[in-house]
Short mmCIF file of C-alpha atoms in Angstrom, two decimals:
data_model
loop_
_atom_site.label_atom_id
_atom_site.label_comp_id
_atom_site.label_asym_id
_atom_site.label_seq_id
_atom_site.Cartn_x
_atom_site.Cartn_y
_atom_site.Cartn_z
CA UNK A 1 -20.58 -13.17 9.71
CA UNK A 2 -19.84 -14.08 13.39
CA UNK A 3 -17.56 -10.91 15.30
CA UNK A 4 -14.85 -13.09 15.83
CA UNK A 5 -14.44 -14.24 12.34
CA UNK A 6 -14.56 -10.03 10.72
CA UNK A 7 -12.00 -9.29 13.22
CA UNK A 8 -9.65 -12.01 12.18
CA UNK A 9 -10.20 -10.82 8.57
CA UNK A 10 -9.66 -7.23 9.75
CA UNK A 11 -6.59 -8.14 11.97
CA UNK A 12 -5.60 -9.87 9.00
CA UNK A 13 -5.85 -6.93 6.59
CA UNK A 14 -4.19 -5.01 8.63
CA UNK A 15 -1.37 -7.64 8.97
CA UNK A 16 -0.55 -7.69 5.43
CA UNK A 17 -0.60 -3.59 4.88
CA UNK A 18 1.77 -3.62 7.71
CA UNK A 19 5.57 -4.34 6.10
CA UNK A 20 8.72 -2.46 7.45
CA UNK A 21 7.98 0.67 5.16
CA UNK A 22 5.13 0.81 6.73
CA UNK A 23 6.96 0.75 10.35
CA UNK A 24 9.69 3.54 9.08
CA UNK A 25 8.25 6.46 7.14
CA UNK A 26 6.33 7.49 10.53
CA UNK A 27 9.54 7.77 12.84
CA UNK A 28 11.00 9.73 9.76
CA UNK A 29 8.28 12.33 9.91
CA UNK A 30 7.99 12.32 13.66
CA UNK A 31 11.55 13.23 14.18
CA UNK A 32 11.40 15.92 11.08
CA UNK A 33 7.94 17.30 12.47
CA UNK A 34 8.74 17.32 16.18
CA UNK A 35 6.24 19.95 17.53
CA UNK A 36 4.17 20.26 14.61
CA UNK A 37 3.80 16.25 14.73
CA UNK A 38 0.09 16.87 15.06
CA UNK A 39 -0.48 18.63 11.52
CA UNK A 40 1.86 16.48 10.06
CA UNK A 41 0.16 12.99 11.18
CA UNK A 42 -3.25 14.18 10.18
CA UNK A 43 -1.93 14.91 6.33
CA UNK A 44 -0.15 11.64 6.46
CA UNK A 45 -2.81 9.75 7.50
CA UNK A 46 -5.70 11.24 5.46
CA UNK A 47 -3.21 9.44 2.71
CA UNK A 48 -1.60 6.97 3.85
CA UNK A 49 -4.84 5.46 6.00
CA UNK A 50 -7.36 7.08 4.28
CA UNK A 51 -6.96 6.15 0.33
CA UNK A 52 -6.52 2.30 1.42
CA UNK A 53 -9.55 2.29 2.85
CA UNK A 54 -11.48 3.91 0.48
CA UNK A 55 -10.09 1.42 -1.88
CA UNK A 56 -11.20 -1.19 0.20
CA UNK A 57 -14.52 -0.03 0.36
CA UNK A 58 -15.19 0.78 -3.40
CA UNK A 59 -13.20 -2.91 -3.86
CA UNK A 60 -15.96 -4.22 -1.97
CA UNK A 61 -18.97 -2.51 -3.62
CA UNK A 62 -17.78 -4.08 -7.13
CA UNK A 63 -17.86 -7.46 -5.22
CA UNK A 64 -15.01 -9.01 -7.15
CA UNK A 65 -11.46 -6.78 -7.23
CA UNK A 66 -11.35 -7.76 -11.57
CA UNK A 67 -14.84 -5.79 -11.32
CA UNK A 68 -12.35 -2.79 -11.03
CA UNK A 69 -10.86 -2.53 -14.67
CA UNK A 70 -14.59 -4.35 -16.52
CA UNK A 71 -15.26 -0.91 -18.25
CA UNK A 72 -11.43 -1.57 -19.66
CA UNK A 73 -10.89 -3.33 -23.12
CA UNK A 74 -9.76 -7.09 -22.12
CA UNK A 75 -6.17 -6.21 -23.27
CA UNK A 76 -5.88 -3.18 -21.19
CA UNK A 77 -7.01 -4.15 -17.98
CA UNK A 78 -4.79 -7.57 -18.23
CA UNK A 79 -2.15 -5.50 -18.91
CA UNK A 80 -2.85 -2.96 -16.10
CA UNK A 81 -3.46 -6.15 -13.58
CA UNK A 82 0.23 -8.24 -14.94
CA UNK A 83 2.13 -4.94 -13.85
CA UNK A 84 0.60 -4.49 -10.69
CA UNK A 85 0.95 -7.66 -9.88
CA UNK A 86 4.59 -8.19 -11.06
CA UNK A 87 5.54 -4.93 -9.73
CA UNK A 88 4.31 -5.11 -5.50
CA UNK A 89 5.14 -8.60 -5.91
CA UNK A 90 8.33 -10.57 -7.31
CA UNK A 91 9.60 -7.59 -8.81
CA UNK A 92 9.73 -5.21 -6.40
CA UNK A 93 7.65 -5.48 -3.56
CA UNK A 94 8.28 -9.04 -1.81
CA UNK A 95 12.19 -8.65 -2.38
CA UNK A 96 12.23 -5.24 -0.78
CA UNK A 97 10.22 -7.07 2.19
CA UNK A 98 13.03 -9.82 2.06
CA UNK A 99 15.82 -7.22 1.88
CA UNK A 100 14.45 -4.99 4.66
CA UNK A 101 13.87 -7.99 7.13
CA UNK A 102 17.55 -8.91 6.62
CA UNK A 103 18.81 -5.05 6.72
CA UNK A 104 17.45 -4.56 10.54
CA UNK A 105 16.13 -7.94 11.66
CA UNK A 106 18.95 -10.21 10.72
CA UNK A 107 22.37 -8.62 9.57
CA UNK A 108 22.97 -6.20 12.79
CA UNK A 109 23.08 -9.57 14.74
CA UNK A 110 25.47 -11.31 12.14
CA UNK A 111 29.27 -10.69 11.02
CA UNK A 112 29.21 -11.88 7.20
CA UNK A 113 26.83 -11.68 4.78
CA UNK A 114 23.87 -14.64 5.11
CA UNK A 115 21.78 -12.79 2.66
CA UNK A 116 21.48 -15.73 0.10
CA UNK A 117 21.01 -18.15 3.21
CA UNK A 118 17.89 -15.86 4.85
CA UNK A 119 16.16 -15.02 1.49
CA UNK A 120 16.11 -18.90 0.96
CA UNK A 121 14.56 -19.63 4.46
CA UNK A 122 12.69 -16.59 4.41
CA UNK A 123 10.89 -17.54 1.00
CA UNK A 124 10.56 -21.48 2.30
CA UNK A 125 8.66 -19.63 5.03
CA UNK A 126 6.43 -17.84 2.68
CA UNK A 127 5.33 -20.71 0.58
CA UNK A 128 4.90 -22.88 3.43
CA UNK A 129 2.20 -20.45 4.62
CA UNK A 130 0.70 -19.18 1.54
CA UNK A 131 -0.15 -22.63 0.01
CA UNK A 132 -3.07 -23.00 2.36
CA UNK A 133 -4.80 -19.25 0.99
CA UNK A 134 -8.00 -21.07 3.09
CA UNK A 135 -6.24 -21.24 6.13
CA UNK A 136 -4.67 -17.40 5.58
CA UNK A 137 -6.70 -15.51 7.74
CA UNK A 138 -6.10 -17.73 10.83
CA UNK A 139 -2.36 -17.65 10.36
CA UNK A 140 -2.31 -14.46 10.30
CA UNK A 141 -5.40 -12.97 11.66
CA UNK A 142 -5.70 -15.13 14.48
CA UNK A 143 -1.75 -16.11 15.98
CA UNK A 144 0.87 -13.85 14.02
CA UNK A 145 -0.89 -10.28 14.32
CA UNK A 146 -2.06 -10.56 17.26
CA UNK A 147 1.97 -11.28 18.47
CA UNK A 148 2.62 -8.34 16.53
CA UNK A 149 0.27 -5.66 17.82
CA UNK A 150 1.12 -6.98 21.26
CA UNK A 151 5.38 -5.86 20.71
CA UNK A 152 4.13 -2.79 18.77
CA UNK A 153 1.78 -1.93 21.84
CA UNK A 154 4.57 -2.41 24.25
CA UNK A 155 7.35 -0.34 22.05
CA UNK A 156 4.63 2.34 21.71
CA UNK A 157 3.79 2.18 26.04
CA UNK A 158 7.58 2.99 26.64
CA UNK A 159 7.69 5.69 24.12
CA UNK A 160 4.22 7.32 25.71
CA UNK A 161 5.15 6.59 29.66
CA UNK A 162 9.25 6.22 29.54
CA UNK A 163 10.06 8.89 26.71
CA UNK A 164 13.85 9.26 25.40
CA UNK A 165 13.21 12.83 25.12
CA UNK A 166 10.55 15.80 23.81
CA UNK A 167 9.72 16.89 20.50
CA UNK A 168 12.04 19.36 19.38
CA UNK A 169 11.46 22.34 16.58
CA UNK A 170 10.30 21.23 13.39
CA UNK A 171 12.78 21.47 10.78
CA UNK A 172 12.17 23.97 7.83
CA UNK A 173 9.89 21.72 5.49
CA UNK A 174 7.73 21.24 8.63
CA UNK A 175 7.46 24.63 9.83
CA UNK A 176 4.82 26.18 7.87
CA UNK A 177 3.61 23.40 5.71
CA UNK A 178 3.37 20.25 7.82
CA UNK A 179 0.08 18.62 7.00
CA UNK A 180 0.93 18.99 2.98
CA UNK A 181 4.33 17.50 4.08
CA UNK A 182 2.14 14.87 5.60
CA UNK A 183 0.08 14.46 2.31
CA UNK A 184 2.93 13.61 0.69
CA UNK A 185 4.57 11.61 2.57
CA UNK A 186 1.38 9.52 3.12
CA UNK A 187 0.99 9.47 -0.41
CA UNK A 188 4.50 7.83 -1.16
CA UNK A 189 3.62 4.55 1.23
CA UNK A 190 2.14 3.51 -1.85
CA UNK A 191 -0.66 1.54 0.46
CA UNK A 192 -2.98 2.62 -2.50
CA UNK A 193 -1.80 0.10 -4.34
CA UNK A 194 -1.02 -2.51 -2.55
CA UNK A 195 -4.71 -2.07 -1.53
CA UNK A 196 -5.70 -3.16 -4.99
CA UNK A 197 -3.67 -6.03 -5.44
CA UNK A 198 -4.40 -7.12 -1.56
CA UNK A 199 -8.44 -6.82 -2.44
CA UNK A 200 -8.03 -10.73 -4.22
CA UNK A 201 -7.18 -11.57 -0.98
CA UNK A 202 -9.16 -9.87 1.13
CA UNK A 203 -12.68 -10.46 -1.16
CA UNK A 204 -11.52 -14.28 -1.26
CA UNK A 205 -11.15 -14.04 2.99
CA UNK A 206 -14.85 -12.98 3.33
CA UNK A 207 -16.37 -15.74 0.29
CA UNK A 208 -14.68 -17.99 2.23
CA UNK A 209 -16.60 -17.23 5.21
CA UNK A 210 -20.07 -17.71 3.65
CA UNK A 211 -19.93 -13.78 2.64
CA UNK A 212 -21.13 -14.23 -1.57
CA UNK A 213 -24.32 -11.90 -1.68
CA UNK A 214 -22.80 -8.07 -3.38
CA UNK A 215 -24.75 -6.54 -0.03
CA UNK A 216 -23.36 -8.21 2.36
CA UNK A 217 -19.97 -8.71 0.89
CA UNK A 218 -19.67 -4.14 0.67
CA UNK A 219 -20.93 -4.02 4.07
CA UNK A 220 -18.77 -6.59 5.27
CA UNK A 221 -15.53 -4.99 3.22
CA UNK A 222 -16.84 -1.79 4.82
CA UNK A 223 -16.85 -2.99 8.47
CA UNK A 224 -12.77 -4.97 7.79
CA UNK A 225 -11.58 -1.60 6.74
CA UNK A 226 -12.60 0.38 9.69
CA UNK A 227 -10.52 -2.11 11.77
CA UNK A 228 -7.63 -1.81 9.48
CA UNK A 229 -7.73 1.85 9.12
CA UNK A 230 -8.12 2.62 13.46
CA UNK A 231 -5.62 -0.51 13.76
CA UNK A 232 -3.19 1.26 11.23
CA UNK A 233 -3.86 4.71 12.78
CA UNK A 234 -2.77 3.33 16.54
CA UNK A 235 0.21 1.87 14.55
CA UNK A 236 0.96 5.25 12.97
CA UNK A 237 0.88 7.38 15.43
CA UNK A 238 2.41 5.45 18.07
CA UNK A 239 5.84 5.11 15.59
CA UNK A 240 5.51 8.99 14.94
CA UNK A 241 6.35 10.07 18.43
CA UNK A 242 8.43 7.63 18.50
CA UNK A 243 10.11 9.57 16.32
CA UNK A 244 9.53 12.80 17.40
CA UNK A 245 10.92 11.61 21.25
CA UNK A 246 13.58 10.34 19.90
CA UNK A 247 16.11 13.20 19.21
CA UNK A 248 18.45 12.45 22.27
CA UNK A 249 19.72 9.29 20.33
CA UNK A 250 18.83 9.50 16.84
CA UNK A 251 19.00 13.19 15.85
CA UNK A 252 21.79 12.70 13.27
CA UNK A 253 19.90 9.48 11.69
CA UNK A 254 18.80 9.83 8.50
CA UNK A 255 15.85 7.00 7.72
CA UNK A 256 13.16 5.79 9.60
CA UNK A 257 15.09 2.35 10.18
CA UNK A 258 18.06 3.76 11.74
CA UNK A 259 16.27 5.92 14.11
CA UNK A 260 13.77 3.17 14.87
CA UNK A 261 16.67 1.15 15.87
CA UNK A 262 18.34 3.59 17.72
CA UNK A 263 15.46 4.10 19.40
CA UNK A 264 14.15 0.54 20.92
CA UNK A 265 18.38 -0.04 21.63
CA UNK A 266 18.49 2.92 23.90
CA UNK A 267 15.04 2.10 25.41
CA UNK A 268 15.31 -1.58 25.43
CA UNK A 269 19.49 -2.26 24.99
CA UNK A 270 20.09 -5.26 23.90
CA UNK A 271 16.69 -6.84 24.54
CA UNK A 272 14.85 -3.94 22.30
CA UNK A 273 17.47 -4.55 19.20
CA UNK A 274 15.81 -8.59 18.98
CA UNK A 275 12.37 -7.10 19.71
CA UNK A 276 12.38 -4.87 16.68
CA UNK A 277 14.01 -7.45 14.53
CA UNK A 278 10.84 -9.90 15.39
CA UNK A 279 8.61 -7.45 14.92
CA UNK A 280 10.30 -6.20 10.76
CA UNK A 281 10.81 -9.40 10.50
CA UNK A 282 7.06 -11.09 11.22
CA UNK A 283 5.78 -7.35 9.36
CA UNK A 284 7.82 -8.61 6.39
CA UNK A 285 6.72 -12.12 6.36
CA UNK A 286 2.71 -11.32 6.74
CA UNK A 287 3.27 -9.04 3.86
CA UNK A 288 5.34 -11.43 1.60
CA UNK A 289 2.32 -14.00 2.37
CA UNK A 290 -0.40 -11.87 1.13
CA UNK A 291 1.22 -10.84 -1.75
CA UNK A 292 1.71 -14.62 -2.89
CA UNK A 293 -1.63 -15.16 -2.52
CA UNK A 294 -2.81 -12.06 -4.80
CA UNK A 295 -0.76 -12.94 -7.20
CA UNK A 296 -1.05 -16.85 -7.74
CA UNK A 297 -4.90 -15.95 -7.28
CA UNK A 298 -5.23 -13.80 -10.05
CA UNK A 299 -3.08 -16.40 -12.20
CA UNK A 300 -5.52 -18.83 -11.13
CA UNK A 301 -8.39 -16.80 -12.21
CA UNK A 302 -7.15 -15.26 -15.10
CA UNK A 303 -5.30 -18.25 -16.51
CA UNK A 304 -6.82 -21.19 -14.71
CA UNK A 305 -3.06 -21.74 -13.62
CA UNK A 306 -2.61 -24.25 -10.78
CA UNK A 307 -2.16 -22.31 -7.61
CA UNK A 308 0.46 -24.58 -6.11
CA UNK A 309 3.07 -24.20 -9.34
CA UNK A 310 2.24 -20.01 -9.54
CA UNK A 311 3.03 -19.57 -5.85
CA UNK A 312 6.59 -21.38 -6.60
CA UNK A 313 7.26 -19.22 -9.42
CA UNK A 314 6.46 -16.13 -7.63
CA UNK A 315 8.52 -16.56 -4.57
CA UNK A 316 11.62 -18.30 -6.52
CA UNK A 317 11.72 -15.09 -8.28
CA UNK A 318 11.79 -13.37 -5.72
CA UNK A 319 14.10 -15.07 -3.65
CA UNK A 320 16.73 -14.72 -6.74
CA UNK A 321 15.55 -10.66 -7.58
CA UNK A 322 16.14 -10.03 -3.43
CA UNK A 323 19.87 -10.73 -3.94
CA UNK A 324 20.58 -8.53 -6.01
CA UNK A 325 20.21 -5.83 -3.13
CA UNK A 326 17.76 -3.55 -2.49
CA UNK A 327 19.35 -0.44 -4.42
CA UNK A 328 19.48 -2.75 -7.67
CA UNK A 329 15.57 -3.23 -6.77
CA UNK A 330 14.88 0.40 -5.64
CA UNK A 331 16.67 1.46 -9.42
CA UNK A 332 14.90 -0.46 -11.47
CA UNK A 333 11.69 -1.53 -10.40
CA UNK A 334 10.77 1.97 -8.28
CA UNK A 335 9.71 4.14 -11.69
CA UNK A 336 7.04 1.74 -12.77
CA UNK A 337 5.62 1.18 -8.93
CA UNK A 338 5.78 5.33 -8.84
CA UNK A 339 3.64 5.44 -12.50
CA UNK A 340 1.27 2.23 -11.54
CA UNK A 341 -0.08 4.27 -8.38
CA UNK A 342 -1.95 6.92 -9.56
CA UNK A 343 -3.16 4.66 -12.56
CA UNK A 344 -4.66 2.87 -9.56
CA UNK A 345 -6.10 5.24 -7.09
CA UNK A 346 -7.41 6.86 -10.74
CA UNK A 347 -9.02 3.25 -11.84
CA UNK A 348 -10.59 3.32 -8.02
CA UNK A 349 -12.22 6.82 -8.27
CA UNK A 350 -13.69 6.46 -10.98
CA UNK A 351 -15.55 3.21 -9.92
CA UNK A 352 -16.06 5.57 -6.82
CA UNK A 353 -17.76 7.89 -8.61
CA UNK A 354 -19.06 6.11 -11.70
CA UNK A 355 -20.79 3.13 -10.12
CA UNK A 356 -21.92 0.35 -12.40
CA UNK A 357 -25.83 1.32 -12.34
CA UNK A 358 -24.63 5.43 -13.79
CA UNK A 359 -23.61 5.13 -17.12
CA UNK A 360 -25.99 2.79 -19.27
CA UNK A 361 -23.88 3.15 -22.27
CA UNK A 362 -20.88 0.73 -21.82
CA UNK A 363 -18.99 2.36 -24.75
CA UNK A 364 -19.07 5.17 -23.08
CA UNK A 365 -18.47 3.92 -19.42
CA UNK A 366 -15.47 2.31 -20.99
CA UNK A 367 -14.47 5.73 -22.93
CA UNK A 368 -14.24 7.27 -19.79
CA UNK A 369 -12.36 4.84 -17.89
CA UNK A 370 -9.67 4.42 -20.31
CA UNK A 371 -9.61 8.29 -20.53
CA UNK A 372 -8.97 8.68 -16.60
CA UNK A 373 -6.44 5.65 -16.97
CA UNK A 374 -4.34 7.03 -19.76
CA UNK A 375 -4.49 10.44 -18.23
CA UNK A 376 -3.38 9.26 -14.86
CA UNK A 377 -0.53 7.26 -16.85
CA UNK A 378 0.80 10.41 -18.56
CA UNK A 379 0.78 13.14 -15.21
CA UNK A 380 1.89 9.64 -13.42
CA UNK A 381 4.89 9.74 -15.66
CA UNK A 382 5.34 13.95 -14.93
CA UNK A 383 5.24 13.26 -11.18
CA UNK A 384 7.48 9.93 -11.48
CA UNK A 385 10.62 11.99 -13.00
CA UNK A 386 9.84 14.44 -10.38
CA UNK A 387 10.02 12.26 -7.58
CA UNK A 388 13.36 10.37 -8.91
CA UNK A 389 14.59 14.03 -9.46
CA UNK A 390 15.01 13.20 -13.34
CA UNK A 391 13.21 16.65 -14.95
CA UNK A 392 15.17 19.00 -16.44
CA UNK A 393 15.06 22.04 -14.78
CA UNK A 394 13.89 24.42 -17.08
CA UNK A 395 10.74 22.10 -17.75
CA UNK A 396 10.51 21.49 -14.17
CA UNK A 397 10.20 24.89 -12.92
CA UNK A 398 7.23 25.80 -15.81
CA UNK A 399 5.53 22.70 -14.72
CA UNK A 400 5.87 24.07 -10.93
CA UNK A 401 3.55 26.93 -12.35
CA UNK A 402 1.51 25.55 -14.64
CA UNK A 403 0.33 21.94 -13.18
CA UNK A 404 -1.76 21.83 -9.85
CA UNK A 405 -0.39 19.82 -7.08
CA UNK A 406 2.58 18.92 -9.43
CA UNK A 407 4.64 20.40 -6.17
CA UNK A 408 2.87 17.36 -4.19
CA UNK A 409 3.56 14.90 -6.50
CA UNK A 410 -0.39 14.70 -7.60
CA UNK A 411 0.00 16.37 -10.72
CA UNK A 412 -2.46 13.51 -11.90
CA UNK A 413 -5.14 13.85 -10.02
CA UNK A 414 -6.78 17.28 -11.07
CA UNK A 415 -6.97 16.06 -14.75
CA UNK A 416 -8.44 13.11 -13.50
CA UNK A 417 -11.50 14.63 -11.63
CA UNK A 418 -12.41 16.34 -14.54
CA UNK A 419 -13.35 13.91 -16.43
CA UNK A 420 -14.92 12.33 -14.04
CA UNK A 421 -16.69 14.91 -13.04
CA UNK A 422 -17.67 15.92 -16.68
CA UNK A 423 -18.90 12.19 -17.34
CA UNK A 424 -21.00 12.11 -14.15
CA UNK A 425 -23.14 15.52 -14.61
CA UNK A 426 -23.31 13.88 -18.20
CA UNK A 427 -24.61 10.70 -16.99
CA UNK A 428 -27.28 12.23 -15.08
CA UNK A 429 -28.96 14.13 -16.88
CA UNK A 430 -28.92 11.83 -19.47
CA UNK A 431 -32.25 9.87 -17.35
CA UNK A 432 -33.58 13.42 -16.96
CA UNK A 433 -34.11 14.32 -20.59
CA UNK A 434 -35.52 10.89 -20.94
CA UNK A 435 -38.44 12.16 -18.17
CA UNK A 436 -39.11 14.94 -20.14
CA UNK A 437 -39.70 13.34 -23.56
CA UNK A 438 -41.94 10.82 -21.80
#
């Protein structure tokens, strides 16, 4: 593949990670960390950075992202693949990017609510660019990110050469704990899974570049997220002392958005306030694109649906679930997006560790996988009610002593690696005992 064409696909990739979550949880955590930002960044990257790439890669070994849930009865993994899909897309995902664009790009500008109005324009926007999935990666590779790194490079020079202020003291969370802080708040981007449903895109990008052979499609996968991961590292750190300079002005704001936009409008005024509201609202739109795509691509490969008439259906739905505000989203789509996630990363280890050439037996390759995906699911559920607050607290505090990492919100993942671990020193000694007997 020529340079110019992996870096569009990388720019690309890291276009559609990059929504306006993605753009607030670091000035959050800078601000909270202050002087410990350091700690702090390297947990939340090792999570937030890390586990999407490492999805990315694996995606890539299998070659195809349905290669993923294979070892899965055909029920299960169309079930798994329908809620992921529905969920980071019309459900929750794409009208939390619509909601969020009109929150801080749009309504600080306007008197009266134009809600209904954007979300229609906004989705017309969409659909005009997602019905040409060939021409994807050089709408967005090639013109839109490229715009976008270029404001995010010159909101992150005035932070680094012009600064508001210095970090101040850390508050308490951040004190003695800041890279598990990190961890977790890494962890609750969710980029895991949006890496999985973003890998039909991204695996489609590089066929359609020539890119078929498994080899050369894992190196290739391998090569696009490096560039995301040091593109999204730049972008991390650069909004994290943004946050952590930006006391002076923002030190009773309490998100990431409000402290952003205090932020560029005492650095910028007036002309900072429309440079962050290009900026959410181009993040928003690359993201709303991509996830179109995945999802009227797995239709179409799944159901041999017509690409055209899923793409409608997706974004219509989402235009009408966006208006119903972003708490109404947040409420009822949030529990399933917190369970789907470790069901996810879980479904990617295991193909990490478990590659297709380790376990011969496919009854048992499959036994394991629906172990680890069940397991997840259950500890998934444990951490979900933590995380929305809804454990009782007697059973909360005895699963504060009793479950690993429950305190992190990875409750799941211990469980997990056992049994993956337990299959894979079965596996290989399996061909060993075979030696022998010959």
């Amino acid at each position: 593949m020529k340079t110019h064409d992996l870096l569009a696909i990388g720019l690309m990739t890291f276009a559609l990670f990059l929504g306006a979550g993605n753009l607030i949880f670091p000035p959050s955590l800078g601000l909270e960390a202050g002087t410990n930002l350091f700690p702090a960044m390297v947990g939340f990257l090792i999570t937030a950075v890390g586990l999407p790439a490492l999805t990315l890669v694996v995606l890539g070994r299998l070659s195809s992202t349905q290669n993923l849930t294979n070892p899965l009865p055909k029920w299960l993994a169309r079930t798994f693949w329908i809620l992921l899909f529905t969920a980071i897309g019309p459900a929750f995902g794409m009208p939390r990017a619509i909601t969020v664009a009109y929150e801080i790009g749009i309504k600080p500008f306007v008197n009266s609510d134009h809600l209904l109005l954007f979300s229609i324009i906004f989705s017309a926007v969409t659909l005009l660019l997602a019905f040409k999935p060939g021409h994807l990666v050089d709408y967005i590779g090639k013109v839109m990110t490229p715009l976008l790194i270029l404001m995010l490079v010159a909101l992150a020079c005035a932070a680094i050469f012009s600064p508001l202020g210095i970090p101040q003291a850390p508050s308490f969370d951040y004190q003695q704990d800041a890279i598990t802080h990190g961890l977790i708040q890494g962890y609750m981007t969710m980029d895991a899974i949006a890496a999985v449903g973003f890998g039909w895109v991204i695996i489609q990008a590089i066929n359609a570049k020539g890119i078929t052979e498994p080899r050369a499609v894992a190196n290739t996968a391998c090569k696009v997220a490096i560039i995301y991961a040091v593109l999204m590292t730049g972008c991390y750190v650069a909004m994290g002392y943004v946050g952590a300079t930006s006391a002076p002005v923002a030190a009773n704001a309490t998100n990431g958005g409000e402290i952003l936009a205090k932020y560029v409008a005492g650095q910028f005024g007036i002309y900072g306030q429309w440079l962050l509201a290009t900026i959410i609202v181009m993040a928003c739109l690359t993201t709303t694109v991509g996830l179109t795509n995945a999802c009227a691509e797995y239709y179409k490969q799944t159901f041999k649906t017509r690409f055209p008439v899923t793409a409608i259906i997706v974004v219509t739905l989402t235009a009408i679930i966006a208006n119903l505000g972003l708490e109404q989203i947040l409420t009822v789509s949030l529990p399933a997006i917190l369970v789907l996630c470790p069901v996810a990363i879980a479904l990617v280890l295991s193909s990490f560790v478990l590659p297709s050439l380790t376990l011969s037996n496919k009854k048992e390759k499959s036994f394991t996988h629906v172990m680890v995906l069940f397991t997840a699911l259950f500890f998934g559920g444990i951490d979900a009610l933590n995380i929305l607050e809804k454990t009782p607290d007697n059973i909360h505090s005895l699963f504060l002593q009793a479950l690993p990492l429950y305190n992190a919100h990875a409750s799941w993942l211990l469980p997990c690696l056992l049994i993956l671990g337990g299959s894979y020193l079965k596996a290989i000694k399996k061909p060993m005992s075979v030696d022998i007997i010959n």
